[in-house]
XYZ file of C-alpha atoms in Angstrom:
535
model
C 112.705 146.810 86.958
C 115.014 147.717 84.120
C 112.788 148.730 80.981
C 112.975 146.452 78.040
C 110.087 147.139 75.342
C 110.694 143.657 73.899
C 111.051 141.325 77.097
C 108.457 138.875 76.029
C 110.594 137.794 73.201
C 113.717 137.957 75.247
C 113.293 136.430 78.198
C 111.722 132.713 79.547
C 107.892 132.479 80.570
C 107.613 129.833 83.790
C 103.919 128.742 83.892
C 102.869 128.220 87.615
C 99.595 126.106 88.074
C 98.858 127.827 91.555
C 96.969 125.202 93.249
C 100.219 122.813 92.803
C 103.188 125.346 93.131
C 103.617 125.994 96.849
C 100.816 125.901 100.008
C 101.583 128.800 102.721
C 98.644 128.487 105.030
C 98.733 124.512 105.691
C 95.398 123.505 103.698
C 96.728 121.296 100.960
C 96.024 123.943 98.273
C 98.951 126.265 96.553
C 98.408 129.666 97.097
C 99.757 133.407 96.487
C 101.764 133.297 99.622
C 103.587 130.294 98.693
C 104.451 131.821 95.402
C 105.480 134.735 97.194
C 108.192 132.446 99.177
C 109.609 131.220 96.647
C 109.808 134.191 93.977
C 113.775 133.996 94.968
C 114.144 130.771 93.582
C 112.708 131.931 90.145
C 115.005 134.429 90.038
C 117.783 132.310 90.522
C 116.051 130.355 87.775
C 116.275 133.279 85.556
C 112.944 133.441 84.084
C 111.771 136.535 82.715
C 108.003 136.306 83.810
C 105.486 133.866 85.055
C 102.059 133.187 83.962
C 99.815 132.114 85.899
C 96.592 129.966 85.561
C 93.595 131.130 86.956
C 93.228 132.149 90.426
C 90.245 134.129 90.025
C 86.840 133.134 92.090
C 85.825 129.904 90.489
C 83.527 126.847 91.638
C 86.295 124.277 90.159
C 84.151 122.702 87.565
C 87.470 123.010 85.081
C 89.625 124.409 88.246
C 89.500 127.905 87.383
C 88.703 127.716 84.136
C 84.954 128.176 85.157
C 85.269 131.964 86.567
C 82.675 133.480 88.799
C 84.303 136.598 89.226
C 86.710 138.727 86.680
C 88.340 141.302 89.523
C 88.945 139.183 92.401
C 90.909 136.690 93.847
C 89.584 133.394 95.382
C 90.058 133.010 98.963
C 91.506 130.040 98.460
C 94.426 131.179 96.745
C 94.662 134.590 99.054
C 93.593 138.198 98.460
C 93.816 140.955 96.353
C 95.891 142.637 98.632
C 98.371 139.132 98.546
C 98.062 140.021 94.865
C 98.964 143.261 94.753
C 102.145 141.660 96.943
C 102.981 139.627 94.201
C 102.986 141.947 91.915
C 105.376 144.002 93.763
C 107.565 141.526 95.175
C 108.126 139.881 91.807
C 109.034 143.101 90.031
C 111.799 144.147 92.965
C 113.324 141.146 91.366
C 112.753 141.895 87.745
C 110.071 139.040 86.949
C 106.891 139.973 85.019
C 103.592 139.161 85.457
C 101.228 137.652 83.293
C 97.350 136.452 84.031
C 95.216 134.090 82.157
C 92.537 135.404 80.945
C 89.345 133.352 80.062
C 87.020 135.454 78.596
C 85.571 133.175 75.908
C 83.446 131.659 78.850
C 82.243 131.868 82.469
C 81.224 129.809 84.946
C 77.445 129.572 85.446
C 77.451 130.850 88.760
C 78.648 134.296 87.165
C 76.300 136.960 87.706
C 76.345 137.715 84.372
C 75.109 134.227 83.934
C 72.516 134.211 86.694
C 71.319 137.688 85.788
C 70.903 136.419 81.755
C 68.632 133.231 82.802
C 66.386 134.871 84.241
C 64.471 136.348 81.148
C 64.563 137.724 77.620
C 64.282 141.461 78.770
C 66.962 142.440 81.068
C 69.981 144.040 80.656
C 72.185 140.899 80.516
C 69.511 138.557 78.634
C 71.852 139.083 75.522
C 75.249 138.389 77.344
C 75.169 134.606 76.303
C 74.629 132.580 72.855
C 70.560 131.656 73.954
C 68.313 129.983 71.341
C 64.875 128.375 71.117
C 64.598 124.486 70.191
C 63.339 123.900 66.952
C 60.351 123.460 65.789
C 60.366 119.881 66.495
C 62.060 120.215 69.458
C 66.158 119.164 68.516
C 68.928 121.461 69.471
C 69.538 124.613 67.857
C 72.041 123.133 66.031
C 74.821 120.209 65.767
C 77.800 121.599 68.076
C 79.266 119.185 69.716
C 81.056 120.506 73.582
C 84.848 119.509 73.775
C 84.044 117.383 76.409
C 81.796 114.664 75.439
C 78.421 116.155 75.746
C 75.823 118.291 72.893
C 77.144 122.092 73.082
C 73.419 123.063 73.897
C 72.314 122.714 77.526
C 68.356 123.400 78.582
C 67.564 126.037 80.774
C 64.320 125.140 82.353
C 64.362 128.880 84.278
C 65.009 130.726 81.063
C 63.113 128.316 78.748
C 65.988 128.294 75.888
C 69.245 126.673 75.324
C 72.478 128.123 75.885
C 75.686 127.333 74.175
C 79.027 125.823 75.821
C 82.087 124.799 74.088
C 83.448 123.182 77.319
C 81.297 121.738 80.213
C 77.597 122.870 80.563
C 78.629 124.807 83.651
C 81.032 127.061 81.413
C 78.294 128.794 79.567
C 80.000 130.602 76.170
C 79.871 134.467 76.219
C 78.361 136.635 73.724
C 81.263 138.849 72.008
C 78.435 139.945 69.385
C 77.139 141.851 72.103
C 79.174 145.439 72.471
C 78.536 144.742 76.489
C 80.231 142.296 76.466
C 82.938 143.399 74.347
C 83.426 146.601 76.894
C 82.803 144.688 80.412
C 85.850 142.017 79.215
C 87.889 145.156 77.524
C 87.295 146.546 81.383
C 88.499 143.411 82.907
C 91.623 143.877 80.706
C 91.947 147.420 81.719
C 91.473 146.415 85.821
C 94.215 143.921 85.842
C 96.619 146.504 83.925
C 95.927 149.316 86.429
C 97.258 146.748 89.390
C 100.528 146.364 87.640
C 100.257 143.057 85.411
C 102.354 143.131 82.584
C 100.466 140.579 80.345
C 97.930 138.114 79.677
C 97.532 134.632 77.973
C 94.143 134.506 76.465
C 92.282 131.351 76.609
C 90.996 129.838 73.546
C 90.564 133.300 72.312
C 89.987 132.328 68.781
C 86.296 130.673 69.718
C 84.988 134.348 71.123
C 83.342 134.729 67.810
C 80.694 132.340 66.592
C 78.774 132.455 62.505
C 75.775 134.482 63.744
C 73.690 132.535 61.614
C 74.681 129.466 63.592
C 74.720 126.875 60.820
C 75.232 123.220 61.286
C 79.008 122.324 61.023
C 79.936 119.841 58.179
C 80.943 116.066 59.021
C 84.742 115.381 59.554
C 86.367 112.266 60.394
C 87.336 111.524 63.827
C 86.770 109.160 67.049
C 85.088 111.687 69.248
C 81.780 113.525 68.350
C 83.470 116.839 68.709
C 86.082 115.527 66.272
C 83.614 114.236 64.106
C 82.960 117.758 62.506
C 84.620 120.719 60.968
C 84.909 123.579 63.288
C 84.195 125.949 61.042
C 81.315 128.354 62.334
C 81.874 128.001 65.816
C 85.635 129.324 65.822
C 88.307 131.154 63.926
C 85.390 133.834 62.727
C 87.026 137.376 60.762
C 85.442 139.256 63.800
C 88.255 138.476 66.027
C 91.007 140.537 64.240
C 89.008 144.129 64.818
C 88.575 142.972 68.427
C 92.142 142.034 68.784
C 93.284 145.465 67.335
C 90.914 147.174 69.958
C 92.763 144.886 72.572
C 96.456 145.929 71.494
C 95.628 149.432 71.399
C 94.733 149.331 74.820
C 97.612 147.399 75.858
C 99.856 149.672 73.729
C 98.218 152.491 76.122
C 100.454 150.806 79.473
C 104.404 150.461 78.831
C 105.697 147.472 78.088
C 102.399 145.308 78.039
C 102.148 141.824 76.508
C 99.413 139.370 75.126
C 99.833 136.052 74.370
C 96.864 133.776 72.578
C 95.941 130.238 73.081
C 94.230 129.177 69.217
C 91.650 126.616 69.344
C 93.117 123.299 67.011
C 95.741 126.146 65.963
C 97.696 126.004 62.871
C 100.994 127.954 61.775
C 98.985 129.872 59.523
C 96.479 131.305 61.880
C 98.773 131.930 64.578
C 100.640 134.208 62.387
C 97.342 135.594 61.010
C 96.438 136.338 64.889
C 100.054 138.369 65.094
C 100.072 140.282 62.231
C 101.074 144.157 63.102
C 99.088 145.918 65.057
C 97.539 142.409 66.747
C 98.631 140.470 69.486
C 102.203 139.952 70.135
C 102.153 136.280 70.114
C 100.353 133.009 70.349
C 100.460 129.357 70.637
C 100.867 126.863 67.642
C 101.879 123.675 69.670
C 103.254 122.126 66.580
C 106.074 120.808 68.576
C 103.653 119.292 71.457
C 102.803 116.829 68.585
C 106.387 115.490 68.046
C 107.608 111.999 68.965
C 111.668 112.151 70.310
C 112.745 112.364 66.578
C 115.164 115.444 64.870
C 113.177 115.541 61.598
C 109.627 115.604 63.323
C 110.751 118.826 65.442
C 112.392 120.548 62.305
C 109.460 120.066 60.007
C 107.538 121.970 63.434
C 109.874 124.177 63.338
C 110.083 125.357 59.745
C 106.342 125.024 59.338
C 106.514 127.672 61.992
C 108.661 129.723 60.509
C 107.415 129.788 57.074
C 103.983 130.695 58.276
C 104.959 133.567 60.458
C 104.582 137.220 59.387
C 107.750 138.936 59.314
C 107.088 140.704 62.400
C 105.446 137.683 63.955
C 107.174 136.234 66.857
C 107.023 132.667 67.628
C 106.301 131.041 71.131
C 107.913 127.417 71.839
C 106.431 124.799 74.457
C 106.930 121.157 75.529
C 104.800 121.164 78.457
C 101.869 122.828 79.982
C 98.478 121.869 82.417
C 96.728 120.201 79.794
C 99.647 117.936 78.470
C 101.318 114.891 79.631
C 104.897 115.993 80.836
C 107.778 115.994 78.833
C 109.634 112.936 80.827
C 106.895 110.602 80.591
C 105.644 111.663 77.119
C 109.496 110.764 75.583
C 110.188 107.545 78.364
C 112.843 108.999 80.167
C 112.674 106.549 83.083
C 114.882 108.119 85.596
C 117.723 109.767 83.385
C 117.413 113.423 82.537
C 119.505 113.025 79.832
C 116.979 113.371 76.837
C 115.460 116.154 78.765
C 118.639 118.078 78.334
C 118.270 118.182 74.923
C 114.652 119.319 74.637
C 115.417 122.056 77.371
C 118.250 123.107 75.099
C 115.764 122.701 72.193
C 112.893 125.107 73.606
C 115.456 127.528 75.018
C 117.640 128.112 71.859
C 115.110 128.908 68.916
C 113.982 131.770 67.554
C 111.006 132.358 69.838
C 109.931 132.805 73.138
C 110.329 129.787 75.442
C 107.632 129.137 77.884
C 108.355 126.616 80.668
C 105.717 124.633 83.107
C 106.490 124.426 87.022
C 108.388 121.383 87.743
C 110.046 120.980 84.069
C 113.190 122.102 85.337
C 113.668 119.554 88.009
C 112.276 116.796 85.418
C 109.165 116.430 87.301
C 107.281 113.113 86.146
C 103.280 112.343 85.212
C 102.286 110.914 88.377
C 99.274 107.836 88.582
C 96.488 108.832 90.461
C 94.163 105.824 91.535
C 90.833 106.359 90.393
C 89.476 107.280 93.685
C 91.705 110.535 93.969
C 91.207 111.710 90.438
C 89.951 115.275 90.711
C 89.577 116.555 86.714
C 86.278 115.482 85.734
C 87.411 114.593 82.301
C 89.076 111.550 83.988
C 86.098 110.966 86.146
C 84.221 110.393 82.877
C 86.495 108.570 80.878
C 88.506 106.246 83.093
C 90.185 104.017 82.103
C 90.672 105.121 78.608
C 91.567 108.393 79.426
C 92.729 109.414 83.017
C 92.577 113.254 83.112
C 94.816 115.623 83.536
C 95.797 115.385 87.465
C 98.670 113.491 86.138
C 100.550 116.320 85.305
C 99.314 118.986 87.866
C 100.779 116.828 90.677
C 102.460 119.328 93.699
C 105.924 120.896 93.070
C 108.517 118.655 94.509
C 110.800 121.056 96.983
C 112.880 118.678 99.076
C 112.410 115.036 99.945
C 110.318 116.078 103.382
C 106.615 114.819 103.626
C 104.528 115.965 100.593
C 107.796 117.611 99.210
C 107.785 120.879 101.084
C 104.626 121.638 99.042
C 101.962 121.659 102.469
C 102.246 120.998 105.788
C 98.688 119.556 105.267
C 97.151 116.759 102.924
C 98.055 117.642 99.638
C 94.870 118.190 97.143
C 96.691 115.651 94.793
C 98.902 113.143 96.050
C 102.994 113.982 95.737
C 104.919 111.881 93.339
C 106.692 109.023 94.990
C 110.371 109.846 93.640
C 110.176 113.368 95.607
C 112.563 112.207 97.890
C 115.314 112.029 95.406
C 114.000 114.504 92.686
C 113.539 118.046 94.039
C 114.734 121.187 94.050
C 116.728 121.076 97.212
C 119.066 117.914 96.066
C 119.322 119.636 92.431
C 120.408 122.820 93.650
C 123.428 120.852 95.268
C 124.066 119.230 92.218
C 126.110 120.770 89.807
C 125.615 118.710 86.695
C 121.726 118.489 87.779
C 118.559 119.252 85.295
C 118.164 122.389 87.338
C 121.369 124.249 86.702
C 121.268 123.020 82.942
C 118.489 125.012 82.821
C 119.734 127.938 84.888
C 122.965 127.916 82.187
C 120.625 127.815 79.497
C 118.421 130.631 80.375
C 121.913 132.593 81.332
C 123.460 131.999 77.988
C 120.415 133.309 75.986
C 120.704 136.180 77.962
C 124.291 136.785 76.888
C 124.145 135.905 73.497
C 121.784 138.356 71.225
C 121.877 135.751 68.722
C 119.966 133.284 70.755
C 117.323 135.907 71.725
C 116.649 137.604 68.669
C 118.661 135.888 65.786
C 117.587 134.315 62.688
C 116.545 130.609 62.200
C 118.975 128.629 59.787
C 118.672 124.676 59.957
C 122.312 123.384 59.223
C 121.201 119.354 58.888
C 119.505 116.843 60.738
C 119.897 113.071 60.511
C 116.434 110.951 61.408
C 116.252 109.885 64.850
C 119.629 111.198 65.664
C 120.905 114.775 65.373
C 119.078 118.349 65.097
C 121.907 121.125 64.419
C 121.329 124.901 63.430
C 122.228 128.594 63.390
C 121.493 131.353 65.244
C 122.673 134.740 63.341
C 122.384 138.340 64.222
C 124.876 141.084 63.027
C 126.839 140.549 65.863
C 127.127 136.920 66.505
C 126.629 133.351 65.090
C 125.654 130.435 67.368
C 125.898 126.849 66.401
C 123.093 124.977 68.284
C 123.526 120.731 67.752
C 121.612 118.340 69.776
C 122.116 114.402 69.563
C 118.890 113.232 70.106
C 120.093 109.700 69.894
C 121.597 107.360 72.988
C 124.701 106.805 71.326
C 127.806 108.747 69.688
C 127.064 110.828 66.183
C 128.822 113.036 64.109
C 128.031 116.647 62.545
C 130.016 117.206 59.288
C 131.087 120.375 59.507
C 131.399 120.819 55.883
C 131.539 124.621 54.107
C 130.979 127.745 55.970
C 130.633 125.777 59.390
C 134.279 124.163 59.241
C 135.894 127.899 58.228
C 134.776 129.410 61.008
C 136.333 129.071 64.094
C 134.166 127.852 67.110
C 134.282 128.048 70.811
C 132.447 125.885 73.345
C 129.495 127.890 74.807
C 127.411 125.053 76.726
C 127.494 121.384 76.574
C 126.456 118.722 79.241
C 129.293 116.163 77.856
C 132.417 118.290 77.406
C 134.044 121.422 79.206
C 136.208 122.149 75.991
C 135.692 121.743 71.911
C 136.679 118.551 70.915
C 139.011 118.331 68.099
C 137.598 118.569 64.503
C 138.194 115.069 63.124
C 139.588 113.777 59.943
C 137.538 114.478 57.367
C 135.539 117.698 59.244
C 133.555 115.622 61.597
C 132.263 116.940 65.091
C 131.986 114.219 67.279
C 129.216 114.348 70.070
C 128.353 111.719 72.925
C 125.298 110.342 73.328
C 122.176 112.986 73.972
C 125.044 115.228 73.910
C 124.069 119.008 73.439
C 126.756 121.520 72.046
C 126.077 125.268 71.784
C 129.075 126.920 69.850
C 129.947 130.416 69.514
C 131.746 131.864 66.335
C 135.271 133.011 66.923
C 135.339 136.785 67.078
């Protein structure tokens, strides 16, 4: 694999939810063997790296985010030998491997917790956050868990409460214990030694809690969790020295990378965690909250750009395993035109684009009947909230039974549109969303300004158009995105009009339309135009 110290800036990262990508043994659950079978497809798409949601041993209370062993592979996904082959095969195709590291909490079935709950005087007794009840028998403090319960769970064996930010089966580690810190860094080293190129740090800003565990102050919100200001159970200053230590470990291996998921992120908190010497990047998810409106997207982008430390690097995404798919969120129906605009936005901004499996063929949310719901949040809150299964359905490879995902019964239903919306069909159609993603990714590789150039907004028209420049010392690129189904015009005034432009990519035109009288560039509905300066 060719050396590139800033591969994580230059390329596109593809997220795979392993149990839903491809099943190689017919048990209905995606696995590492299935991924290996489709690495050529991902190389064809042009991605630089793959981020894998967890495939460690797990009781699957939260589908892998409750880890019972950090240094092995869950048998349903394969083995360490399969993983080693995955790394080798990926690297042979120039694809990097990024693992999801879930180090805020473990499963309650992890050896560490099983030992810790035995008593207060064993080697693991202080590896989790244990507290006695208050003298009146009430909980140690008022902290709430995200999934609808108090943050404290009674353990009769130890005769104490333990703290959990998520499910009771996911006890939080005590990162103030140096032994925990060292054990988790040893986990990082274990995977680095196996050739892993980077990590996504799950909710890393929650690792440390205030040592005195004071009550969180009240806030306005619908859920109990949202009715608190989370100032004592997350984003503690102790995180900075840990990130510096982690970065030193990563830097002791060539070309390694860490991107973090922060809890309730803001552009400012992301910037603080990605200052020089800390982690390389972090998600802020500002764009995930945007309606289909160029003004909203521009405000989100500018907020991120303004908050970034000069040496920090943004991350942009519109999909992941916890959010509704873009095609459904933006009410695309069966039309992919809007998805091409979304793809161009994500891939042409100044930052690393992360795309979610199936995004490149426009997969939609699936309706999962209540009897088939797998996600415990959906089971608990149905019908108010039906969970996250809808955006985790099996990858649609072809029009065959179960979309070519498995020869068995899939763990979740396959979307009924797989007969027409699938990889095989879109590969054959040069105008498909898949091929548009391919062209965008290839253009990013060809144009240095799209990879590392500055971001300069040109204009937007509410509900219609967003335009911006990407500039470096070598070239200038103009990106124009029509968010409307109707034609719209961009005023090519000042420097834009003086420059000569060449059409690099459009989903509507093969050549650049003539500039109209008065200096206007006309775009068709849902059109993407990427122009390069004549040179």
